[in-house]
Amino acid sequence: MSFGGYTAPLSPDGRAGIVPPPPWHYAGDFLIAEYRTDPEAVAALLPDELDPAEDAGAVAAIFADWQSCSADLHELADPIQSQYHEFFIVVGARFRGEPVSRCVYIWVDKDFSMYRGWIQGFPKKLASIHITRVFAAGKATPRLEAGARFGATCTANDRQVARMVVTLEHLSETGPRVNDPPMHNTRHFPAALGSSPAVFELVRAGGRDREVSPIWEGSAELRLYDDTLEDLMAIRPHEMMRGYRFSFGYTVDGVDVVAQHRHPQRGASKVNAGAAATMMRGTEQA
Amino acid sequence: MSFGGYTAPLSPDGRAGIVPPPPWHYAGDFLIAEYRTDPEAVAALLPDELDPAEDAGAVAAIFADWQSCSADLHELADPIQSQYHEFFIVVGARFRGEPVSRCVYIWVDKDFSMYRGWIQGFPKKLASIHITRVFAAGKATPRLEAGARFGATCTANDRQVARMVVTLEHLSETGPRVNDPPMHNTRHFPAALGSSPAVFELVRAGGRDREVSPIWEGSAELRLYDDTLEDLMAIRPHEMMRGYRFSFGYTVDGVDVVAQHRHPQRGASKVNAGAAATMMRGTEQA
Amino acid sequence: MSFGGYTAPLSPDGRAGIVPPPPWHYAGDFLIAEYRTDPEAVAALLPDELDPAEDAGAVAAIFADWQSCSADLHELADPIQSQYHEFFIVVGARFRGEPVSRCVYIWVDKDFSMYRGWIQGFPKKLASIHITRVFAAGKATPRLEAGARFGATCTANDRQVARMVVTLEHLSETGPRVNDPPMHNTRHFPAALGSSPAVFELVRAGGRDREVSPIWEGSAELRLYDDTLEDLMAIRPHEMMRGYRFSFGYTVDGVDVVAQHRHPQRGASKVNAGAAATMMRGTEQA
Amino acid sequence: MSFGGYTAPLSPDGRAGIVPPPPWHYAGDFLIAEYRTDPEAVAALLPDELDPAEDAGAVAAIFADWQSCSADLHELADPIQSQYHEFFIVVGARFRGEPVSRCVYIWVDKDFSMYRGWIQGFPKKLASIHITRVFAAGKATPRLEAGARFGATCTANDRQVARMVVTLEHLSETGPRVNDPPMHNTRHFPAALGSSPAVFELVRAGGRDREVSPIWEGSAELRLYDDTLEDLMAIRPHEMMRGYRFSFGYTVDGVDVVAQHRHPQRGASKVNAGAAATMMRGTEQA
C-alpha cells in the first residue's frame, strides 16, 4: 500500500492532493493592457536580486481565462477541476544583467490553481474575475475583428481591484512586451515558528510546447481601485500603452531555482502594517 | 425627469433595474443528455393544462454556458453583466393536442439571469455550475472531434444536483428532440398576502434570429443526486439516450401568454412540505 | 395528488418552491449608519405617490446578518436555507401626510431571500456581504461595550458597493430614526410582453412579534463607491449622523397593498440607460 | 525602506501578505459529531511516524464557525479578513506511545485561512460551508437548551461532502474526545522541481489562552457523500457516537516541528490516481 501524494492532503493513493503532479497542461485566452506608472513604485516591489528594467515604469495588467489539466487529461471532463480565471500584474526587471519579468500581484478563483501558483512562486489570492468570451453563434458575442470590445473585472476581499476594456484595432506585429522575458518569481513558505521563511527561492518559470494564436492589438482602458489590501494606487496607470487579446497554451513541469533569497529582505520587520489598510476614507469623500 | 425602469430597483434613469428591457440577445454552448424516466413522475410535474407527451418518460438534462446582452450590447464589455451558466431539466408534454416542452427545474449562477428567468416562466434557483469549454490553443482542451469528452456539474444549496459526461461520436442527423417543441412554462408571482398568486400564466417561449452550429452527438452519462431540495430521484435516469454538444444563439422579445392557470392547482395546500427534505439519511448509509 | 406550491418551481408536494409560504420568522443582528445627503437625490428616488420627508436628505445605510425560517422551523437545522446577509439603503418619505420609509436599494447573498424580497417589494440583487460578529469566547471578537468596533462590506457585480465601521459609545436612548416609520416599497413584476408591469403595487411592510435587544449607539464611518451599476454617488454621505448596533427579530405574514402605482412613472422610457454605467473612468485617474 | 512580509505577496511594507504574522487570535463556535468507522481505513490515513489509537476507528467530524485576527485586532472591523467556516475530519493516533490526534481532511471558505492552514499543517481546500447560529432575538434561532437542533453542510468542487445535525440533550461531562489529544499534522510544500517535497515536517499544534464555553451534548446524525475527490466512503460512519456544541477561543504562535517525515511515504508513486475519481456512477443508479 502506498501513502502520500504530490501535495497534501496525503492519502492512500495520493488522489486527494489539492494539486496533481506535473506536467500541467494549460489552454487560455488572454486580455492584456500595458501601461506606465511610477518607476520608483515598481522598483519598490523588486527583491534585492533583481534590478529595474530599462523601461522601468512599464507594467502589464493581465486577465487570463484558463483551462488546465494533468498528464491523463482527466480534469477536462470535470471542469470544476480545470477551469479558472486570473488577474495579475507583471513588471519588468533585470537579473544578472538580463531582462526578466516578475509577477508582483495575482488573483485567481479556484483553490487548486491558487496552491499550484504558490508552488511556482505566484502569490495568489482569491477573487471574483470575469472576462469577455467569444462564442460561435448568436449576437451576444464580440468577433475577433476591428472594433470588438473585450472587458474584464476583478474583485477580492469585498474590494474592487481592476476593470479593463480593450478595443481591437488590428493584428499585432509585436505582441505584448512587458511579460515577454522569462518570469522570475519567489517561492516563499513560512517556517513552522519564527519569521525566517522555510522556503525562499528566486525561481525562473519556463514551460514547453508553447502555442499561440494570432494576437489582436488595440486601445486599452484600465482602472485600478483605491481601497484594496494591496497598495495598487502606487502602481496605477500614468500613461496607457496598448491592449492585446489572444489565445495561448503550454505545458509546465515545474520551475528552476536560480538563487536563494537573502532574508530578511531589506530589514522588513514583523510589524503588522495591515491596520493602515483598514482606515476608512469614506466620510471625507463628499 | 423620468423615474422607473423595466424592472426594479426603479431609479431616475432606469439604469439600476436588475434586468434591462428586451430585446435580449443570447449566445451559448450546450451540453445535453437525453434519458427516460418514470412517465408517472413526469406527469406529476405537469400543470392541468398540459397532457403527457407521446414519449411520456423522455427527459432532457441540459447544461448551457451563456453570454447575453440587451439591445446596445453594452453588457458584452462588462462580462459579469453578461455571462452565466445554467442547468435545467426539460420534459415533453402536449398543449391542446400539439407537442410542447416544459422546463420543470432550472438553476443559474447570476442574479440578472435568475430574475429574467422568472419573468419568462423559468423558476430559477442559484447554483454553482461548470461546463467543459473548447479553447483555441494548448493541450488542455477537447477538440470538436470523435472521442472528445465534455463534462458538467451542478451544486445548489450545498447539495450536489447533477454530473454529466458526453463523449462525442459523430455529427448528429437529428439533434436533441425533447426540448425541440415550443417551451410552455408558467409565469408565477405570489400575491402580497394570501395563497393565490398575483400572476399565474401559461406562457409560450419563442425567440427569433436563431443560429445553431453543427451538432455533435455521442454517448451520455448522467447522475442526479438524492439529497436535493427538489425530488430529483423521482425523475432519475432509467435508460440513457444520446448526448449532444453544440453552439446556439437567438434573440428574445418576451413570451406569449397562452392561458391563465386555474388555481389552486389540483388542491395544492399551503402546507409546508419542506420538513421532509431535511430528514437525514446519513446514519443508515453504512 | 396535489401540485403547486407557494412559489415556483411548482411540484407535486410544493416542497421545491424557492420560498416556502408565510409566516416567515426572522432573527438578525443590525449595523446601521445614518447620514444626510442631497435631498433632491432622495426625492428623485421616490415614486409619485410618496412625498419627501421632513428631514428630506436623511438616509440609513443598513447591514443585517439574518437567520430566517418558515412555520415549522425546519430551515434552522439546514442553515443554507436560513442564513443570509443584507445591505440596504433606506430613505424617509411621506404617504398621505404620514411619515413612512422606503428601501431604495438592497443586496443579499442567497436566492431564497432575494426572491422573498421581490415578493415583498424589496428589489434585491446578489452581493458578497460581511458583518462583524460577537462570539462567546476568545480574543477575536468585539464585546458589546464602549470602544468596540463593528465593520461591514458589500460588493456586487464585481463592484465595491459600501464599507462601514461603527464604534460603540453607549446604549442609545432613541435608536435609529430613518427606518423607523412603516416601510412603503413597490412590488413590481414585468408583463410577459411590453413595458407596462403586470404587478405594480405600493405596499406597506408590517410584521408582528417584534423583539429588540438593547441598542448600542456610536460614531459611524461609511463609504459608498463610485463604480456601481446604481448611481450611489448621488446619495453619498454629506454629513454623517450616528451609528447603531442591535439584535432584532419579528415575524412576517406578507405585505399590505396601499395603492396601485400609476405607470409609466413620470415618463420613464424603455431606453436602456445601462451603457452609461460601463464607461471607464480609469485612464484619467492619474 | 523595508521589503518583505510574513507571507507573499511581498511588498514594501509587508501589508500585502495573504497571512499576517502570528500571533493569531481565534474565536469560534463548534459543532462536532463523533463516530466509529473501519479502523483499517483510519490507519491508511496515518503517516509512518504515527500508530493507530486505542479506539482505532474513532473519528470526529467537526464544523467550526470562526472569527480570527492578528495582534492589533484590525481584521475584526473588516470581517471579510476575519470570518470563515471550516469542516474537518480528525482521527486519533499515537506518537512515540502518547495519544495524539490528526486532521486528515479539511475544507474552508476563505483564502487567508486556507493558506494559514497550510503553514500549520492543515491541508485545506475551499468549500461552501454553513452552520446553524444562535441569535439574541427572534424566533428564527435555536436556544442553547435541550431539544435544540443545530445543522451544518459542506460542499466542495461541486460535490456534496457532509451534512450533520446535532440535537442537544444536556450539558456534557466529558466533552468531545477524539480531537482532544494534541494534533499532529504534516507541513508539506513541494519542491520547485521533482517529487520530493521541500518541506515535509510532522508538527504539533499548540495554542495558549484557551477559553471554552459550557459544552452541550446530544445525539448526532452525519452523512458523508460518495462522489467527492477524496475517498470519504472509506471512513464513513459505521456507528454514531455523540454530538457536541460549544464556543472556543485561543491564540496560536505557530507549530512545533517534532519530526522530519521520511519520503517517499511507503512507496507512494507519482502516478496520478485522479482519473478514478472522475468515473461516472450515474447510469447504474436506477
Coordinates of N, CA and C in Angstrom, one line a residue, chain C residues 68-209:
Chain C
S68 N -33.5 33.1 9.1 CA -35.0 33.1 9.0 C -35.5 31.7 8.7
C69 N -36.8 31.5 8.9 CA -37.3 30.2 8.7 C -38.8 30.3 8.5
S70 N -39.5 29.2 8.1 CA -40.9 29.2 8.0 C -41.5 28.6 9.2
A71 N -42.9 28.3 9.1 CA -43.6 28.0 10.3 C -43.1 26.8 11.1
D72 N -42.6 25.7 10.5 CA -42.2 24.6 11.2 C -40.7 24.6 11.6
L73 N -40.1 25.7 11.3 CA -38.7 26.0 11.7 C -37.6 25.0 11.1
H74 N -38.1 24.2 10.1 CA -37.1 23.2 9.6 C -35.9 23.8 9.0
E75 N -35.9 25.0 8.5 CA -34.7 25.6 7.9 C -33.6 25.8 8.9
L76 N -33.9 25.9 10.2 CA -32.9 26.2 11.2 C -31.8 25.1 11.3
A77 N -32.2 23.9 11.0 CA -31.2 22.8 11.1 C -30.5 22.5 9.8
D78 N -30.8 23.4 8.8 CA -30.2 23.3 7.5 C -29.8 24.7 7.1
P79 N -28.8 25.2 7.6 CA -28.6 26.7 7.7 C -28.4 27.3 6.3
I80 N -28.1 26.6 5.3 CA -28.0 27.3 4.0 C -29.4 27.7 3.5
Q81 N -30.4 27.1 4.1 CA -31.8 27.5 3.8 C -32.3 28.7 4.7
S82 N -31.5 29.1 5.7 CA -31.9 30.1 6.6 C -31.0 31.3 6.8
Q83 N -29.8 31.2 6.5 CA -28.9 32.3 6.8 C -28.6 33.2 5.5
Y84 N -28.5 34.5 5.8 CA -28.1 35.4 4.7 C -27.7 36.7 5.3
H85 N -27.0 37.5 4.5 CA -26.6 38.9 4.8 C -27.3 39.8 3.9
E86 N -27.5 41.0 4.4 CA -28.1 42.1 3.5 C -27.4 43.4 3.7
F87 N -27.4 44.2 2.7 CA -27.1 45.6 2.8 C -28.2 46.4 2.1
F88 N -28.8 47.4 2.8 CA -29.8 48.2 2.1 C -29.8 49.6 2.5
I89 N -30.3 50.4 1.7 CA -30.3 51.9 1.8 C -31.8 52.3 1.9
V90 N -32.1 53.0 3.1 CA -33.5 53.4 3.3 C -33.5 54.9 3.5
V91 N -34.6 55.5 2.8 CA -34.8 56.9 2.9 C -36.1 57.2 3.6
G92 N -36.3 58.4 4.1 CA -37.6 58.8 4.6 C -38.5 59.3 3.5
A93 N -39.8 59.4 3.8 CA -40.8 59.9 2.9 C -42.1 60.2 3.6
R94 N -43.1 60.7 2.9 CA -44.4 60.8 3.5 C -45.5 60.2 2.5
F95 N -46.5 59.5 3.1 CA -47.5 59.0 2.3 C -48.9 59.4 2.9
R96 N -49.6 60.2 2.1 CA -50.9 60.8 2.6 C -50.6 61.6 3.9
G97 N -49.5 62.3 3.9 CA -49.2 63.1 5.0 C -48.5 62.5 6.2
E98 N -48.4 61.1 6.2 CA -47.8 60.4 7.4 C -46.4 60.0 7.0
P99 N -45.5 60.1 8.1 CA -44.1 59.6 7.8 C -44.1 58.2 7.5
V100 N -43.3 57.8 6.4 CA -43.0 56.4 6.1 C -41.5 56.3 5.8
S101 N -41.1 55.1 5.5 CA -39.7 55.0 5.0 C -39.8 54.1 3.7
R102 N -38.7 54.0 3.0 CA -38.7 53.3 1.7 C -37.2 52.8 1.5
C103 N -37.2 51.5 1.1 CA -35.9 50.9 0.7 C -35.7 51.2 -0.8
V104 N -34.6 51.9 -1.1 CA -34.4 52.3 -2.5 C -33.4 51.3 -3.2
Y105 N -32.5 50.8 -2.4 CA -31.5 49.7 -3.0 C -31.3 48.7 -1.9
I106 N -31.1 47.4 -2.4 CA -30.9 46.4 -1.4 C -30.1 45.2 -2.1
W107 N -29.2 44.6 -1.3 CA -28.4 43.5 -1.8 C -28.5 42.4 -0.8
V108 N -28.3 41.1 -1.3 CA -28.4 40.0 -0.4 C -27.6 38.8 -1.0
D109 N -27.3 37.8 -0.1 CA -26.3 36.8 -0.6 C -27.0 35.4 -0.8
K110 N -28.3 35.3 -0.8 CA -28.9 34.0 -1.0 C -30.1 34.1 -1.9
D111 N -30.4 33.1 -2.7 CA -31.5 33.2 -3.7 C -32.9 33.2 -3.0
F112 N -33.1 32.4 -2.0 CA -34.5 32.4 -1.4 C -34.8 33.7 -0.8
S113 N -33.8 34.4 -0.2 CA -34.1 35.7 0.4 C -34.2 36.8 -0.7
M114 N -33.5 36.6 -1.8 CA -33.7 37.5 -3.0 C -35.1 37.5 -3.5
Y115 N -35.6 36.3 -3.7 CA -36.9 36.2 -4.3 C -38.0 36.5 -3.3
R116 N -37.8 36.2 -2.0 CA -38.8 36.5 -1.0 C -38.8 38.0 -0.8
G117 N -37.7 38.7 -1.1 CA -37.7 40.1 -1.1 C -38.5 40.7 -2.2
W118 N -38.4 40.2 -3.4 CA -39.2 40.7 -4.6 C -40.7 40.6 -4.3
I119 N -41.0 39.5 -3.6 CA -42.5 39.3 -3.3 C -43.0 40.4 -2.4
Q120 N -42.1 40.9 -1.5 CA -42.5 41.9 -0.5 C -42.1 43.4 -1.0
G121 N -41.6 43.5 -2.2 CA -41.3 44.9 -2.6 C -39.9 45.3 -2.4
F122 N -39.0 44.4 -2.0 CA -37.6 44.7 -1.9 C -36.8 44.3 -3.1
P123 N -36.3 45.2 -3.9 CA -35.7 44.9 -5.2 C -34.3 44.4 -5.1
K124 N -34.1 43.1 -4.6 CA -32.8 42.6 -4.2 C -32.0 42.2 -5.3
K125 N -30.7 42.5 -5.3 CA -29.7 42.0 -6.1 C -28.7 41.1 -5.3
L126 N -27.9 40.3 -5.9 CA -26.9 39.5 -5.2 C -25.7 40.3 -4.9
A127 N -25.0 39.9 -3.8 CA -23.8 40.6 -3.4 C -23.0 39.7 -2.4
S128 N -21.8 40.0 -2.3 CA -21.0 39.4 -1.2 C -21.0 40.4 0.0
I129 N -21.4 40.0 1.2 CA -21.6 40.9 2.3 C -21.0 40.2 3.6
H130 N -20.2 41.0 4.3 CA -19.6 40.6 5.6 C -19.9 41.6 6.7
I131 N -20.2 41.1 7.9 CA -20.5 41.9 9.0 C -19.9 41.3 10.3
T132 N -19.2 42.2 11.0 CA -18.5 41.7 12.3 C -19.5 41.1 13.2
R133 N -19.1 40.0 13.9 CA -20.0 39.2 14.8 C -19.4 39.3 16.2
V134 N -20.2 38.9 17.2 CA -19.8 38.8 18.6 C -19.8 37.3 18.9
F135 N -18.7 36.8 19.4 CA -18.6 35.4 19.8 C -18.5 35.3 21.3
A136 N -18.8 34.1 21.8 CA -18.9 33.9 23.3 C -17.6 33.6 24.0
A137 N -16.5 33.4 23.2 CA -15.2 33.0 23.8 C -14.1 33.5 22.9
G138 N -12.9 33.8 23.4 CA -11.8 34.1 22.6 C -11.5 35.6 22.5
K139 N -10.3 36.0 22.0 CA -10.0 37.4 21.9 C -10.4 38.0 20.5
A140 N -10.7 37.1 19.6 CA -11.0 37.6 18.2 C -12.5 38.0 18.1
T141 N -12.9 38.8 19.0 CA -14.3 39.3 18.9 C -14.4 40.6 19.7
P142 N -15.2 41.5 19.1 CA -15.6 42.6 19.9 C -16.6 42.2 21.0
R143 N -16.7 42.9 22.1 CA -17.7 42.8 23.1 C -18.7 43.9 22.9
L144 N -19.9 43.8 23.5 CA -20.8 44.9 23.4 C -20.5 45.9 24.5
E145 N -19.6 46.8 24.2 CA -19.1 47.7 25.2 C -18.5 49.0 24.5
A146 N -18.3 50.0 25.2 CA -17.8 51.3 24.6 C -16.4 51.0 24.0
G147 N -16.2 51.5 22.8 CA -14.9 51.3 22.1 C -14.9 50.2 21.2
A148 N -15.9 49.3 21.3 CA -15.9 48.1 20.3 C -16.2 48.6 18.9
R149 N -15.5 48.0 18.0 CA -15.7 48.5 16.6 C -16.3 47.3 15.8
F150 N -17.4 47.6 15.0 CA -18.0 46.7 14.1 C -17.9 47.2 12.7
G151 N -17.5 46.3 11.8 CA -17.4 46.7 10.4 C -18.2 45.9 9.5
A152 N -18.4 46.4 8.2 CA -19.1 45.6 7.2 C -18.7 46.1 5.8
T153 N -18.8 45.1 4.9 CA -18.5 45.4 3.5 C -19.6 44.8 2.6
C154 N -19.7 45.4 1.4 CA -20.7 44.8 0.4 C -20.1 45.1 -1.0
T155 N -20.0 44.0 -1.8 CA -19.6 44.0 -3.2 C -20.6 43.3 -4.1
A156 N -20.9 43.9 -5.2 CA -21.9 43.3 -6.1 C -21.4 43.5 -7.5
N157 N -21.7 42.5 -8.4 CA -21.3 42.7 -9.8 C -19.9 43.1 -10.0
D158 N -19.0 42.5 -9.2 CA -17.5 42.8 -9.3 C -17.3 44.3 -9.0
R159 N -18.2 44.9 -8.3 CA -18.0 46.3 -7.9 C -18.2 46.5 -6.4
Q160 N -17.3 47.4 -5.8 CA -17.4 47.7 -4.4 C -18.6 48.6 -4.2
V161 N -19.5 48.2 -3.3 CA -20.7 49.0 -3.0 C -20.6 49.9 -1.8
A162 N -20.2 49.3 -0.6 CA -20.2 50.0 0.6 C -19.2 49.4 1.6
R163 N -18.6 50.3 2.5 CA -17.9 49.8 3.6 C -18.2 50.7 4.8
M164 N -18.5 50.1 5.9 CA -18.9 50.8 7.1 C -18.2 50.4 8.4
V165 N -17.9 51.3 9.3 CA -17.4 51.0 10.6 C -18.2 51.8 11.6
V166 N -18.7 51.1 12.6 CA -19.4 51.8 13.8 C -18.6 51.5 15.0
T167 N -18.3 52.6 15.8 CA -17.6 52.4 17.0 C -18.5 52.7 18.2
L168 N -18.8 51.7 19.0 CA -19.8 51.9 20.1 C -19.4 52.9 21.1
E169 N -20.4 53.6 21.6 CA -20.1 54.6 22.7 C -21.0 54.3 23.9
H170 N -22.2 54.1 23.7 CA -23.1 53.9 24.9 C -24.5 53.4 24.4
L171 N -25.3 52.9 25.3 CA -26.7 52.5 24.9 C -27.4 53.7 24.5
S172 N -28.3 53.5 23.4 CA -28.9 54.6 22.8 C -30.3 54.9 23.4
E173 N -30.6 56.1 23.6 CA -31.9 56.5 24.1 C -33.0 56.5 23.0
T174 N -32.6 56.7 21.8 CA -33.5 56.9 20.7 C -33.6 55.7 19.7
G175 N -32.4 55.1 19.5 CA -32.3 54.1 18.4 C -32.3 54.8 17.1
P176 N -32.2 54.1 16.0 CA -32.2 54.7 14.7 C -33.5 55.3 14.3
R177 N -33.6 56.3 13.5 CA -34.8 57.0 13.2 C -35.3 56.9 11.8
V178 N -34.4 56.9 10.8 CA -34.8 56.9 9.4 C -35.7 55.8 9.0
N179 N -35.3 54.6 9.4 CA -36.1 53.4 9.0 C -37.2 53.0 10.0
D180 N -37.5 53.9 11.0 CA -38.5 53.6 12.0 C -39.9 53.7 11.4
P181 N -40.3 54.7 10.6 CA -41.7 54.7 10.2 C -41.9 53.5 9.2
P182 N -43.2 53.1 9.1 CA -43.5 51.9 8.3 C -43.0 52.0 6.9
M183 N -42.4 50.9 6.4 CA -41.7 50.9 5.1 C -42.7 50.8 4.0
H184 N -42.6 51.6 3.0 CA -43.5 51.6 1.8 C -42.7 51.3 0.6
N185 N -42.7 50.1 0.2 CA -42.0 49.7 -1.0 C -42.9 49.4 -2.2
T186 N -42.3 49.0 -3.3 CA -43.1 48.8 -4.5 C -42.9 47.3 -5.0
R187 N -44.0 46.6 -5.0 CA -44.0 45.3 -5.7 C -44.1 45.5 -7.2
H188 N -43.2 44.9 -7.9 CA -43.1 45.2 -9.4 C -42.7 43.9 -10.1
F189 N -43.5 43.5 -11.0 CA -43.2 42.3 -11.8 C -43.6 42.6 -13.3
P190 N -42.7 42.4 -14.2 CA -42.9 42.8 -15.6 C -44.0 41.9 -16.2
A191 N -44.6 42.5 -17.2 CA -45.6 41.7 -18.0 C -44.8 40.7 -18.9
A192 N -45.5 39.7 -19.5 CA -44.9 38.7 -20.4 C -44.3 39.4 -21.6
L193 N -45.0 40.4 -22.1 CA -44.6 41.2 -23.2 C -44.9 42.7 -23.0
G194 N -44.1 43.6 -23.5 CA -44.4 45.0 -23.3 C -43.8 45.6 -22.1
S195 N -44.0 46.9 -21.9 CA -43.3 47.7 -20.9 C -44.1 48.0 -19.7
S196 N -45.5 47.8 -19.7 CA -46.3 48.0 -18.5 C -46.2 46.8 -17.6
P197 N -45.8 47.0 -16.3 CA -45.6 45.9 -15.4 C -47.0 45.2 -15.2
A198 N -46.9 43.9 -14.9 CA -48.1 43.1 -14.6 C -48.5 43.3 -13.1
V199 N -47.5 43.6 -12.3 CA -47.8 43.9 -10.9 C -47.0 45.2 -10.6
F200 N -47.7 46.2 -10.0 CA -47.0 47.5 -9.7 C -47.8 48.1 -8.6
E201 N -47.5 47.6 -7.4 CA -48.2 48.0 -6.2 C -47.4 48.7 -5.1
L202 N -47.9 49.7 -4.5 CA -47.3 50.3 -3.3 C -47.7 49.5 -2.1
V203 N -46.8 49.0 -1.4 CA -47.1 48.1 -0.3 C -46.5 48.6 1.0
R204 N -47.2 48.3 2.1 CA -46.7 48.6 3.4 C -46.3 47.4 4.1
A205 N -45.0 47.4 4.6 CA -44.5 46.2 5.3 C -44.9 46.3 6.8
G206 N -45.2 45.2 7.3 CA -45.6 45.2 8.7 C -44.8 44.2 9.5
G207 N -45.4 43.2 10.1 CA -44.6 42.3 10.9 C -45.2 42.3 12.3
R208 N -45.1 41.2 13.0 CA -45.6 41.1 14.4 C -44.6 40.4 15.3
D209 N -44.9 40.3 16.5 CA -44.0 39.7 17.5 C -42.6 40.2 17.4

